[in-house]
mmCIF file of C-alpha atoms in Angstrom:
data_model
loop_
_atom_site.group_PDB
_atom_site.id
_atom_site.type_symbol
_atom_site.label_atom_id
_atom_site.label_comp_id
_atom_site.label_asym_id
_atom_site.label_seq_id
_atom_site.Cartn_x
_atom_site.Cartn_y
_atom_site.Cartn_z
ATOM 1 C CA MET B 602 32.778 9.346 -38.073
ATOM 2 C CA THR B 603 30.593 11.259 -40.070
ATOM 3 C CA ARG B 604 27.157 8.692 -41.344
ATOM 4 C CA ILE B 605 27.006 9.957 -45.161
ATOM 5 C CA MET B 606 23.504 11.295 -46.106
ATOM 6 C CA ARG B 607 22.156 9.878 -49.441
ATOM 7 C CA PRO B 608 19.228 11.075 -51.240
ATOM 8 C CA LEU B 609 15.698 9.224 -51.162
ATOM 9 C CA ASP B 610 12.020 9.756 -52.117
ATOM 10 C CA GLY B 611 9.357 8.531 -51.117
ATOM 11 C CA VAL B 612 6.569 8.000 -48.159
ATOM 12 C CA LEU B 613 7.107 5.787 -44.671
ATOM 13 C CA LEU B 614 3.849 5.094 -42.662
ATOM 14 C CA PHE B 615 5.511 5.101 -39.046
ATOM 15 C CA ASP B 616 3.729 4.705 -36.471
ATOM 16 C CA LYS B 617 5.199 7.180 -32.799
ATOM 17 C CA PRO B 618 6.463 5.455 -30.115
ATOM 18 C CA LEU B 619 4.827 7.178 -26.854
ATOM 19 C CA GLY B 620 7.212 9.857 -24.964
ATOM 20 C CA LEU B 621 8.911 10.818 -28.381
ATOM 21 C CA SER B 622 7.893 14.141 -30.032
ATOM 22 C CA SER B 623 7.214 14.321 -33.862
ATOM 23 C CA ASN B 624 10.496 15.846 -34.253
ATOM 24 C CA ILE B 625 12.820 13.775 -32.684
ATOM 25 C CA ALA B 626 10.723 10.777 -33.885
ATOM 26 C CA LEU B 627 11.348 12.309 -37.291
ATOM 27 C CA GLN B 628 15.788 12.621 -36.816
ATOM 28 C CA LYS B 629 15.149 8.947 -35.312
ATOM 29 C CA VAL B 630 13.694 7.691 -38.576
ATOM 30 C CA ARG B 631 15.688 9.906 -41.071
ATOM 31 C CA ARG B 632 18.884 8.786 -39.454
ATOM 32 C CA LEU B 633 17.949 4.883 -40.082
ATOM 33 C CA PHE B 634 17.105 5.457 -43.927
ATOM 34 C CA GLN B 635 20.139 8.037 -43.922
ATOM 35 C CA ALA B 636 18.162 10.301 -45.636
ATOM 36 C CA GLU B 637 19.286 14.000 -46.791
ATOM 37 C CA LYS B 638 16.122 15.081 -46.653
ATOM 38 C CA ALA B 639 12.976 13.961 -44.636
ATOM 39 C CA GLY B 640 9.371 15.370 -43.245
ATOM 40 C CA HIS B 641 6.404 14.424 -41.161
ATOM 41 C CA THR B 642 3.206 15.488 -41.894
ATOM 42 C CA GLY B 643 0.418 16.412 -38.979
ATOM 43 C CA THR B 644 2.717 17.013 -35.567
ATOM 44 C CA LEU B 645 1.641 14.252 -32.457
ATOM 45 C CA ASP B 646 2.685 15.572 -28.917
ATOM 46 C CA PRO B 647 4.805 13.363 -27.054
ATOM 47 C CA LEU B 648 1.849 11.860 -25.243
ATOM 48 C CA ALA B 649 0.748 10.860 -28.554
ATOM 49 C CA THR B 650 1.175 7.827 -30.665
ATOM 50 C CA GLY B 651 0.627 6.258 -34.090
ATOM 51 C CA LEU B 652 0.464 7.137 -37.471
ATOM 52 C CA LEU B 653 2.769 10.023 -38.688
ATOM 53 C CA PRO B 654 3.547 9.603 -42.195
ATOM 54 C CA VAL B 655 7.485 10.704 -42.648
ATOM 55 C CA CYS B 656 8.202 12.186 -46.133
ATOM 56 C CA PHE B 657 11.303 11.821 -47.585
ATOM 57 C CA GLY B 658 13.473 14.351 -50.765
ATOM 58 C CA GLU B 659 10.734 15.216 -53.593
ATOM 59 C CA ALA B 660 7.517 13.598 -51.704
ATOM 60 C CA THR B 661 7.760 16.152 -49.099
ATOM 61 C CA LYS B 662 6.634 19.032 -51.842
ATOM 62 C CA PHE B 663 3.331 16.987 -52.277
ATOM 63 C CA THR B 664 2.327 16.612 -48.635
ATOM 64 C CA SER B 665 -0.325 19.603 -48.480
ATOM 65 C CA SER B 666 -3.147 16.781 -49.152
ATOM 66 C CA LEU B 667 -1.834 14.665 -45.670
ATOM 67 C CA LEU B 668 -2.084 17.925 -44.263
ATOM 68 C CA GLU B 669 -5.721 19.534 -45.505
ATOM 69 C CA ALA B 670 -6.779 15.559 -44.587
ATOM 70 C CA ASP B 671 -9.571 14.202 -42.111
ATOM 71 C CA LYS B 672 -7.472 12.285 -38.979
ATOM 72 C CA THR B 673 -8.997 9.952 -37.168
ATOM 73 C CA TYR B 674 -8.037 9.416 -33.272
ATOM 74 C CA CYS B 675 -8.680 7.114 -30.536
ATOM 75 C CA ALA B 676 -8.448 8.909 -27.117
ATOM 76 C CA LEU B 677 -8.789 7.673 -23.477
ATOM 77 C CA ILE B 678 -10.178 10.033 -21.379
ATOM 78 C CA ARG B 679 -10.493 10.240 -17.523
ATOM 79 C CA LEU B 680 -13.420 11.682 -16.467
ATOM 80 C CA GLY B 681 -14.038 13.878 -13.048
ATOM 81 C CA GLN B 682 -10.789 15.497 -13.179
ATOM 82 C CA THR B 683 -8.876 18.910 -14.947
ATOM 83 C CA THR B 684 -5.779 19.367 -15.415
ATOM 84 C CA THR B 685 -3.703 22.487 -16.075
ATOM 85 C CA THR B 686 -2.395 21.420 -19.328
ATOM 86 C CA GLY B 687 -6.058 19.181 -20.509
ATOM 87 C CA ASP B 688 -4.247 15.911 -20.976
ATOM 88 C CA ALA B 689 -2.257 13.812 -18.157
ATOM 89 C CA GLU B 690 0.890 15.882 -18.088
ATOM 90 C CA GLY B 691 -0.686 18.771 -16.108
ATOM 91 C CA GLU B 692 -0.924 18.841 -12.406
ATOM 92 C CA ILE B 693 -4.765 18.355 -11.656
ATOM 93 C CA THR B 694 -6.724 20.986 -11.021
ATOM 94 C CA SER B 695 -10.134 19.661 -9.695
ATOM 95 C CA SER B 696 -11.881 16.364 -8.631
ATOM 96 C CA CYS B 697 -15.142 15.235 -8.453
ATOM 97 C CA ALA B 698 -16.974 11.847 -8.295
ATOM 98 C CA VAL B 699 -18.274 10.471 -11.603
ATOM 99 C CA LYS B 700 -21.901 9.988 -11.893
ATOM 100 C CA LEU B 701 -22.896 9.175 -15.293
ATOM 101 C CA ASP B 702 -24.288 6.167 -17.218
ATOM 102 C CA LYS B 703 -23.341 4.938 -20.677
ATOM 103 C CA ALA B 704 -27.031 6.734 -22.218
ATOM 104 C CA GLN B 705 -25.571 10.119 -20.295
ATOM 105 C CA ILE B 706 -22.828 10.153 -22.422
ATOM 106 C CA CYS B 707 -23.808 8.876 -25.700
ATOM 107 C CA ALA B 708 -26.317 11.694 -25.605
ATOM 108 C CA VAL B 709 -23.533 14.719 -24.818
ATOM 109 C CA LEU B 710 -21.281 12.777 -27.441
ATOM 110 C CA ARG B 711 -24.107 13.266 -29.964
ATOM 111 C CA ASN B 712 -23.798 17.314 -29.352
ATOM 112 C CA PHE B 713 -20.792 17.523 -30.149
ATOM 113 C CA ILE B 714 -20.375 15.722 -34.103
ATOM 114 C CA GLY B 715 -21.023 18.364 -36.731
ATOM 115 C CA GLU B 716 -19.141 21.877 -37.206
ATOM 116 C CA ILE B 717 -18.426 22.984 -33.288
ATOM 117 C CA GLN B 718 -16.537 25.886 -31.690
ATOM 118 C CA GLN B 719 -12.840 25.179 -30.336
ATOM 119 C CA MET B 720 -10.481 27.164 -28.432
ATOM 120 C CA PRO B 721 -6.956 26.494 -28.905
ATOM 121 C CA PRO B 722 -5.236 25.431 -25.379
ATOM 122 C CA MET B 723 -1.920 27.006 -24.513
ATOM 123 C CA HIS B 724 -0.297 24.316 -24.391
ATOM 124 C CA SER B 725 -0.232 24.142 -28.377
ATOM 125 C CA ALA B 726 2.338 25.359 -31.263
ATOM 126 C CA ILE B 727 0.230 27.968 -32.405
ATOM 127 C CA LYS B 728 1.948 31.375 -33.070
ATOM 128 C CA HIS B 729 0.898 34.579 -31.499
ATOM 129 C CA LYS B 730 3.006 37.659 -32.431
ATOM 130 C CA GLY B 731 6.096 34.704 -33.623
ATOM 131 C CA LYS B 732 5.863 32.756 -30.942
ATOM 132 C CA PRO B 733 4.419 29.550 -30.410
ATOM 133 C CA LEU B 734 1.901 29.462 -27.251
ATOM 134 C CA TYR B 735 3.340 27.217 -24.835
ATOM 135 C CA GLU B 736 6.274 29.158 -24.793
ATOM 136 C CA TYR B 737 3.855 32.180 -23.240
ATOM 137 C CA ILE B 738 2.391 29.560 -20.594
ATOM 138 C CA ARG B 739 6.046 28.897 -19.565
ATOM 139 C CA LYS B 740 6.251 32.581 -18.701
ATOM 140 C CA GLY B 741 2.799 32.035 -16.600
ATOM 141 C CA GLU B 742 1.497 34.351 -19.388
ATOM 142 C CA THR B 743 -1.267 33.936 -20.377
ATOM 143 C CA VAL B 744 -2.416 35.005 -24.647
ATOM 144 C CA ILE B 745 -6.350 35.579 -25.891
ATOM 145 C CA ARG B 746 -7.026 33.466 -28.488
ATOM 146 C CA ALA B 747 -9.767 33.229 -31.302
ATOM 147 C CA SER B 748 -12.279 30.725 -30.906
ATOM 148 C CA ARG B 749 -12.020 28.609 -34.488
ATOM 149 C CA SER B 750 -14.491 26.506 -36.209
ATOM 150 C CA VAL B 751 -13.834 21.937 -36.584
ATOM 151 C CA THR B 752 -15.681 19.354 -37.445
ATOM 152 C CA ILE B 753 -15.753 15.990 -35.667
ATOM 153 C CA HIS B 754 -17.584 13.687 -38.831
ATOM 154 C CA GLU B 755 -17.779 10.690 -36.385
ATOM 155 C CA LEU B 756 -17.347 10.120 -32.329
ATOM 156 C CA VAL B 757 -18.390 7.050 -30.849
ATOM 157 C CA LEU B 758 -17.988 5.603 -27.943
ATOM 158 C CA GLU B 759 -16.043 2.330 -27.837
ATOM 159 C CA ARG B 760 -15.628 1.276 -23.674
ATOM 160 C CA PHE B 761 -17.083 3.093 -20.673
ATOM 161 C CA ALA B 762 -16.109 1.876 -16.905
ATOM 162 C CA GLY B 763 -16.693 3.895 -13.830
ATOM 163 C CA ASP B 764 -14.126 7.389 -14.238
ATOM 164 C CA GLU B 765 -12.657 6.067 -17.551
ATOM 165 C CA MET B 766 -13.921 6.299 -21.337
ATOM 166 C CA GLU B 767 -12.616 5.493 -24.543
ATOM 167 C CA ILE B 768 -13.773 7.275 -28.179
ATOM 168 C CA THR B 769 -13.156 7.294 -31.660
ATOM 169 C CA VAL B 770 -13.203 10.623 -33.097
ATOM 170 C CA ARG B 771 -12.758 11.415 -36.787
ATOM 171 C CA CYS B 772 -12.367 15.229 -37.604
ATOM 172 C CA SER B 773 -11.599 17.297 -39.916
ATOM 173 C CA LYS B 774 -7.737 19.051 -39.501
ATOM 174 C CA GLY B 775 -7.010 21.709 -36.910
ATOM 175 C CA THR B 776 -8.810 19.286 -34.397
ATOM 176 C CA TYR B 777 -7.142 19.373 -30.857
ATOM 177 C CA VAL B 778 -8.638 16.108 -28.477
ATOM 178 C CA ARG B 779 -7.435 17.246 -25.978
ATOM 179 C CA THR B 780 -9.820 20.374 -25.648
ATOM 180 C CA LEU B 781 -12.393 18.082 -27.422
ATOM 181 C CA ALA B 782 -11.756 16.010 -23.797
ATOM 182 C CA GLU B 783 -11.765 19.276 -21.652
ATOM 183 C CA ASP B 784 -15.349 20.428 -23.839
ATOM 184 C CA ILE B 785 -17.015 16.894 -23.331
ATOM 185 C CA GLY B 786 -15.745 16.784 -19.749
ATOM 186 C CA LEU B 787 -17.608 20.035 -19.478
ATOM 187 C CA ALA B 788 -20.902 18.907 -20.629
ATOM 188 C CA LEU B 789 -21.042 16.280 -18.386
ATOM 189 C CA GLY B 790 -20.744 18.262 -15.595
ATOM 190 C CA CYS B 791 -17.716 16.370 -14.141
ATOM 191 C CA GLY B 792 -14.916 17.390 -15.820
ATOM 192 C CA ALA B 793 -11.961 15.420 -18.377
ATOM 193 C CA HIS B 794 -9.377 15.628 -19.742
ATOM 194 C CA LEU B 795 -6.834 12.921 -22.118
ATOM 195 C CA GLN B 796 -5.507 10.462 -20.369
ATOM 196 C CA GLY B 797 -4.185 8.590 -23.601
ATOM 197 C CA LEU B 798 -4.359 9.400 -27.346
ATOM 198 C CA ARG B 799 -3.512 7.298 -30.615
ATOM 199 C CA ARG B 800 -3.747 8.302 -34.473
ATOM 200 C CA THR B 801 -5.346 5.559 -36.369
ATOM 201 C CA ALA B 802 -5.613 7.031 -39.520
ATOM 202 C CA ILE B 803 -4.786 9.757 -42.156
ATOM 203 C CA GLY B 804 -7.057 10.480 -45.003
ATOM 204 C CA ARG B 805 -6.840 6.878 -47.044
ATOM 205 C CA PHE B 806 -3.746 5.948 -45.039
ATOM 206 C CA GLY B 807 -4.482 3.200 -41.451
ATOM 207 C CA LEU B 808 -2.073 2.139 -39.147
ATOM 208 C CA GLU B 809 -2.701 -1.297 -40.268
ATOM 209 C CA GLY B 810 0.260 -0.380 -43.096
ATOM 210 C CA ALA B 811 2.128 1.287 -40.255
ATOM 211 C CA HIS B 812 5.743 0.439 -39.108
ATOM 212 C CA ASN B 813 7.592 1.477 -35.542
ATOM 213 C CA LEU B 814 10.945 1.837 -34.769
ATOM 214 C CA ASN B 815 11.541 -1.728 -33.726
ATOM 215 C CA GLN B 816 10.659 -3.447 -36.797
ATOM 216 C CA MET B 817 12.756 -0.515 -38.460
ATOM 217 C CA GLU B 818 15.909 -1.301 -36.507
ATOM 218 C CA SER B 819 15.780 -5.376 -37.206
ATOM 219 C CA VAL B 820 16.039 -5.533 -40.703
ATOM 220 C CA THR B 821 18.406 -4.601 -43.295
ATOM 221 C CA MET B 822 18.327 -1.830 -45.226
ATOM 222 C CA LEU B 823 17.223 -3.241 -47.876
ATOM 223 C CA GLU B 824 14.193 -4.630 -45.947
ATOM 224 C CA ARG B 825 13.721 -1.236 -44.491
ATOM 225 C CA GLU B 826 13.811 0.601 -47.880
ATOM 226 C CA ALA B 827 10.576 -1.772 -48.966
ATOM 227 C CA TYR B 828 8.513 -0.265 -46.238
ATOM 228 C CA ILE B 829 8.762 3.425 -48.425
ATOM 229 C CA LEU B 830 5.769 4.183 -50.597
ATOM 230 C CA PRO B 831 6.498 5.707 -53.855
ATOM 231 C CA LEU B 832 6.500 9.624 -53.481
ATOM 232 C CA ASP B 833 2.527 9.574 -55.784
ATOM 233 C CA SER B 834 1.191 7.277 -53.059
ATOM 234 C CA LEU B 835 0.552 10.973 -51.128
ATOM 235 C CA LEU B 836 -2.220 12.143 -54.170
ATOM 236 C CA GLN B 837 -4.278 8.903 -55.187
ATOM 237 C CA ASP B 838 -7.292 10.801 -54.503
ATOM 238 C CA MET B 839 -5.833 13.503 -57.816
ATOM 239 C CA PRO B 840 -6.979 12.054 -61.878
ATOM 240 C CA VAL B 841 -3.845 11.098 -64.080
ATOM 241 C CA LEU B 842 -3.042 12.465 -66.989
ATOM 242 C CA ASP B 843 -0.514 11.617 -69.413
ATOM 243 C CA LEU B 844 1.872 13.401 -71.058
ATOM 244 C CA ASP B 845 3.829 12.963 -74.117
ATOM 245 C CA VAL B 846 7.448 13.560 -74.215
ATOM 246 C CA SER B 847 7.194 17.185 -76.082
ATOM 247 C CA GLN B 848 5.038 17.840 -73.687
ATOM 248 C CA VAL B 849 6.578 16.793 -70.769
ATOM 249 C CA THR B 850 9.456 19.388 -72.197
ATOM 250 C CA ARG B 851 7.062 22.506 -72.230
ATOM 251 C CA ILE B 852 5.127 21.779 -68.639
ATOM 252 C CA ALA B 853 8.410 21.764 -67.212
ATOM 253 C CA GLN B 854 9.938 24.790 -69.120
ATOM 254 C CA GLY B 855 6.646 26.199 -67.308
ATOM 255 C CA GLN B 856 4.972 26.692 -69.837
ATOM 256 C CA ARG B 857 0.633 26.036 -70.234
ATOM 257 C CA LEU B 858 -0.665 23.375 -72.312
ATOM 258 C CA ALA B 859 -3.297 23.140 -74.566
ATOM 259 C CA ILE B 860 -5.028 19.588 -73.404
ATOM 260 C CA GLU B 861 -7.805 18.212 -74.634
ATOM 261 C CA ALA B 862 -8.978 15.671 -71.233
ATOM 262 C CA ALA B 863 -12.386 14.964 -70.259
ATOM 263 C CA LEU B 864 -10.851 15.403 -66.481
ATOM 264 C CA LEU B 865 -13.156 17.812 -64.421
ATOM 265 C CA ASP B 866 -10.986 21.325 -63.531
ATOM 266 C CA GLY B 867 -8.719 20.678 -60.707
ATOM 267 C CA LYS B 868 -5.771 19.249 -59.883
ATOM 268 C CA VAL B 869 -4.084 16.592 -61.967
ATOM 269 C CA ARG B 870 -1.224 13.905 -62.066
ATOM 270 C CA LEU B 871 1.258 14.361 -64.046
ATOM 271 C CA TYR B 872 2.787 10.917 -65.685
ATOM 272 C CA GLY B 873 5.512 10.914 -68.612
ATOM 273 C CA ALA B 874 6.471 7.846 -70.210
ATOM 274 C CA GLY B 875 4.804 5.629 -66.927
ATOM 275 C CA ARG B 876 6.919 8.021 -64.438
ATOM 276 C CA PHE B 877 5.272 10.658 -61.924
ATOM 277 C CA ILE B 878 6.860 14.344 -62.742
ATOM 278 C CA GLY B 879 4.468 16.301 -60.610
ATOM 279 C CA VAL B 880 1.089 18.121 -60.041
ATOM 280 C CA ALA B 881 -0.570 20.868 -62.378
ATOM 281 C CA ASP B 882 -3.892 22.378 -62.626
ATOM 282 C CA LEU B 883 -5.933 21.876 -65.420
ATOM 283 C CA VAL B 884 -8.760 25.070 -65.891
ATOM 284 C CA GLU B 885 -10.772 24.776 -69.121
ATOM 285 C CA GLN B 886 -8.170 22.799 -70.758
ATOM 286 C CA ARG B 887 -5.521 25.104 -70.580
ATOM 287 C CA LEU B 888 -2.088 23.067 -68.362
ATOM 288 C CA THR B 889 -0.789 25.028 -65.858
ATOM 289 C CA PRO B 890 2.105 23.110 -63.987
ATOM 290 C CA VAL B 891 2.198 23.486 -60.139
ATOM 291 C CA ARG B 892 4.565 21.235 -58.915
ATOM 292 C CA LEU B 893 6.713 19.257 -60.677
ATOM 293 C CA LEU B 894 9.897 16.479 -59.366
ATOM 294 C CA SER B 895 13.476 18.450 -59.177
ATOM 295 C CA SER B 896 14.471 16.211 -62.034
ATOM 296 C CA VAL B 897 12.080 16.906 -64.897
ATOM 297 C CA ALA B 898 12.920 20.978 -63.981
ATOM 298 C CA LYS B 899 17.023 19.841 -64.554
ATOM 299 C CA ASN B 900 16.067 17.951 -68.012
ATOM 300 C CA ALA B 901 14.333 20.864 -69.217
ATOM 301 C CA ALA B 902 17.140 23.249 -68.515
ATOM 302 C CA CYS B 903 19.530 21.083 -70.208
ATOM 303 C CA ILE B 904 17.473 20.900 -72.862
ATOM 304 C CA GLU B 905 17.136 24.606 -73.177
#
C-alpha cells in the first residue's frame, strides 16, 4: 500500500536516538508525519544522540541560521586509549595507564578555549575530489587534509573518575568533538577517544523542547503535529518588518522597495497581514527579497 505524503511546513526539534544515522532518523520522522519534503540541520553520527532539528517543506529554505549557529555537546571521553576512528566504533591502537588529577585536566582544557586549529578526521563526510573522506579510508587510503580554524566558546569539566571524563563543549560550526577528544588526550599525554556524545543545543534551541521517536509514535497525528514549530521560529534573531498589501505584491514580484524603517542594515523577517512571507536584505533603506514562501511568489504570478 502506497503511503500518501502531504505538504507540511514547520520545524520539529527531534531527539535522535543512538545507532541511527541522521539520514535514517530523518526518513523515520518524515514517514511519521507523512511529509512530502524534509531535511535536517547538522549531521549527528550514529554514535551520537541529541538535538537534530528537522525542517519540513518551506522551512528547508531557511535553515542557514541553524547551520551557522553554535552547537553545545555533552561528551564522554575515555582516557588512556586511542582508536582508529577517534571514537568508540574504532579499533584500539594504543593504551596506557591514566595518572592524572582534576587540576591537571582543567589546566589542559583551558588551553583549548578560544580559536584553535583542527585537522578534519578521515572518518568524516568532508569531500575530496567529489567523494567524502570516509570512502577513501574504507579503501585504506589517506588524503592530505588542511587544518582549519574552529572556536571553542566554553569547555567545562563536568565529571572525572579513573579513565573517564565528561565535558560540556559549546563550539562553532564545523567543530569535530571526536578530534577535540583526541587532541585533549594528546595534550594530557595519555591519549583519548570519544566514548559518547549528546548534542544538547543548537543556537537558541535546546533539548528541553525536543521529542523522541517513542513519544511521537505513541500519540495521534493531531497530537504529533502540535510538536511542530512555525517555520519563522528559525529566524527569531532577525528584526521584523511589516509590509502592506501593495508592498507584499511588489516584493513578491522581485522588485526592490524603498523603505523608511528604523532598522539597521542586514537581513529582516518580512510579514504581510501578520503572516510570515520570507526574508529580505535591507541596505540603506532599500529592501531586496532573498527568500520568499512559494505561496507568496505564486500569488504574485497570478496577479501578473
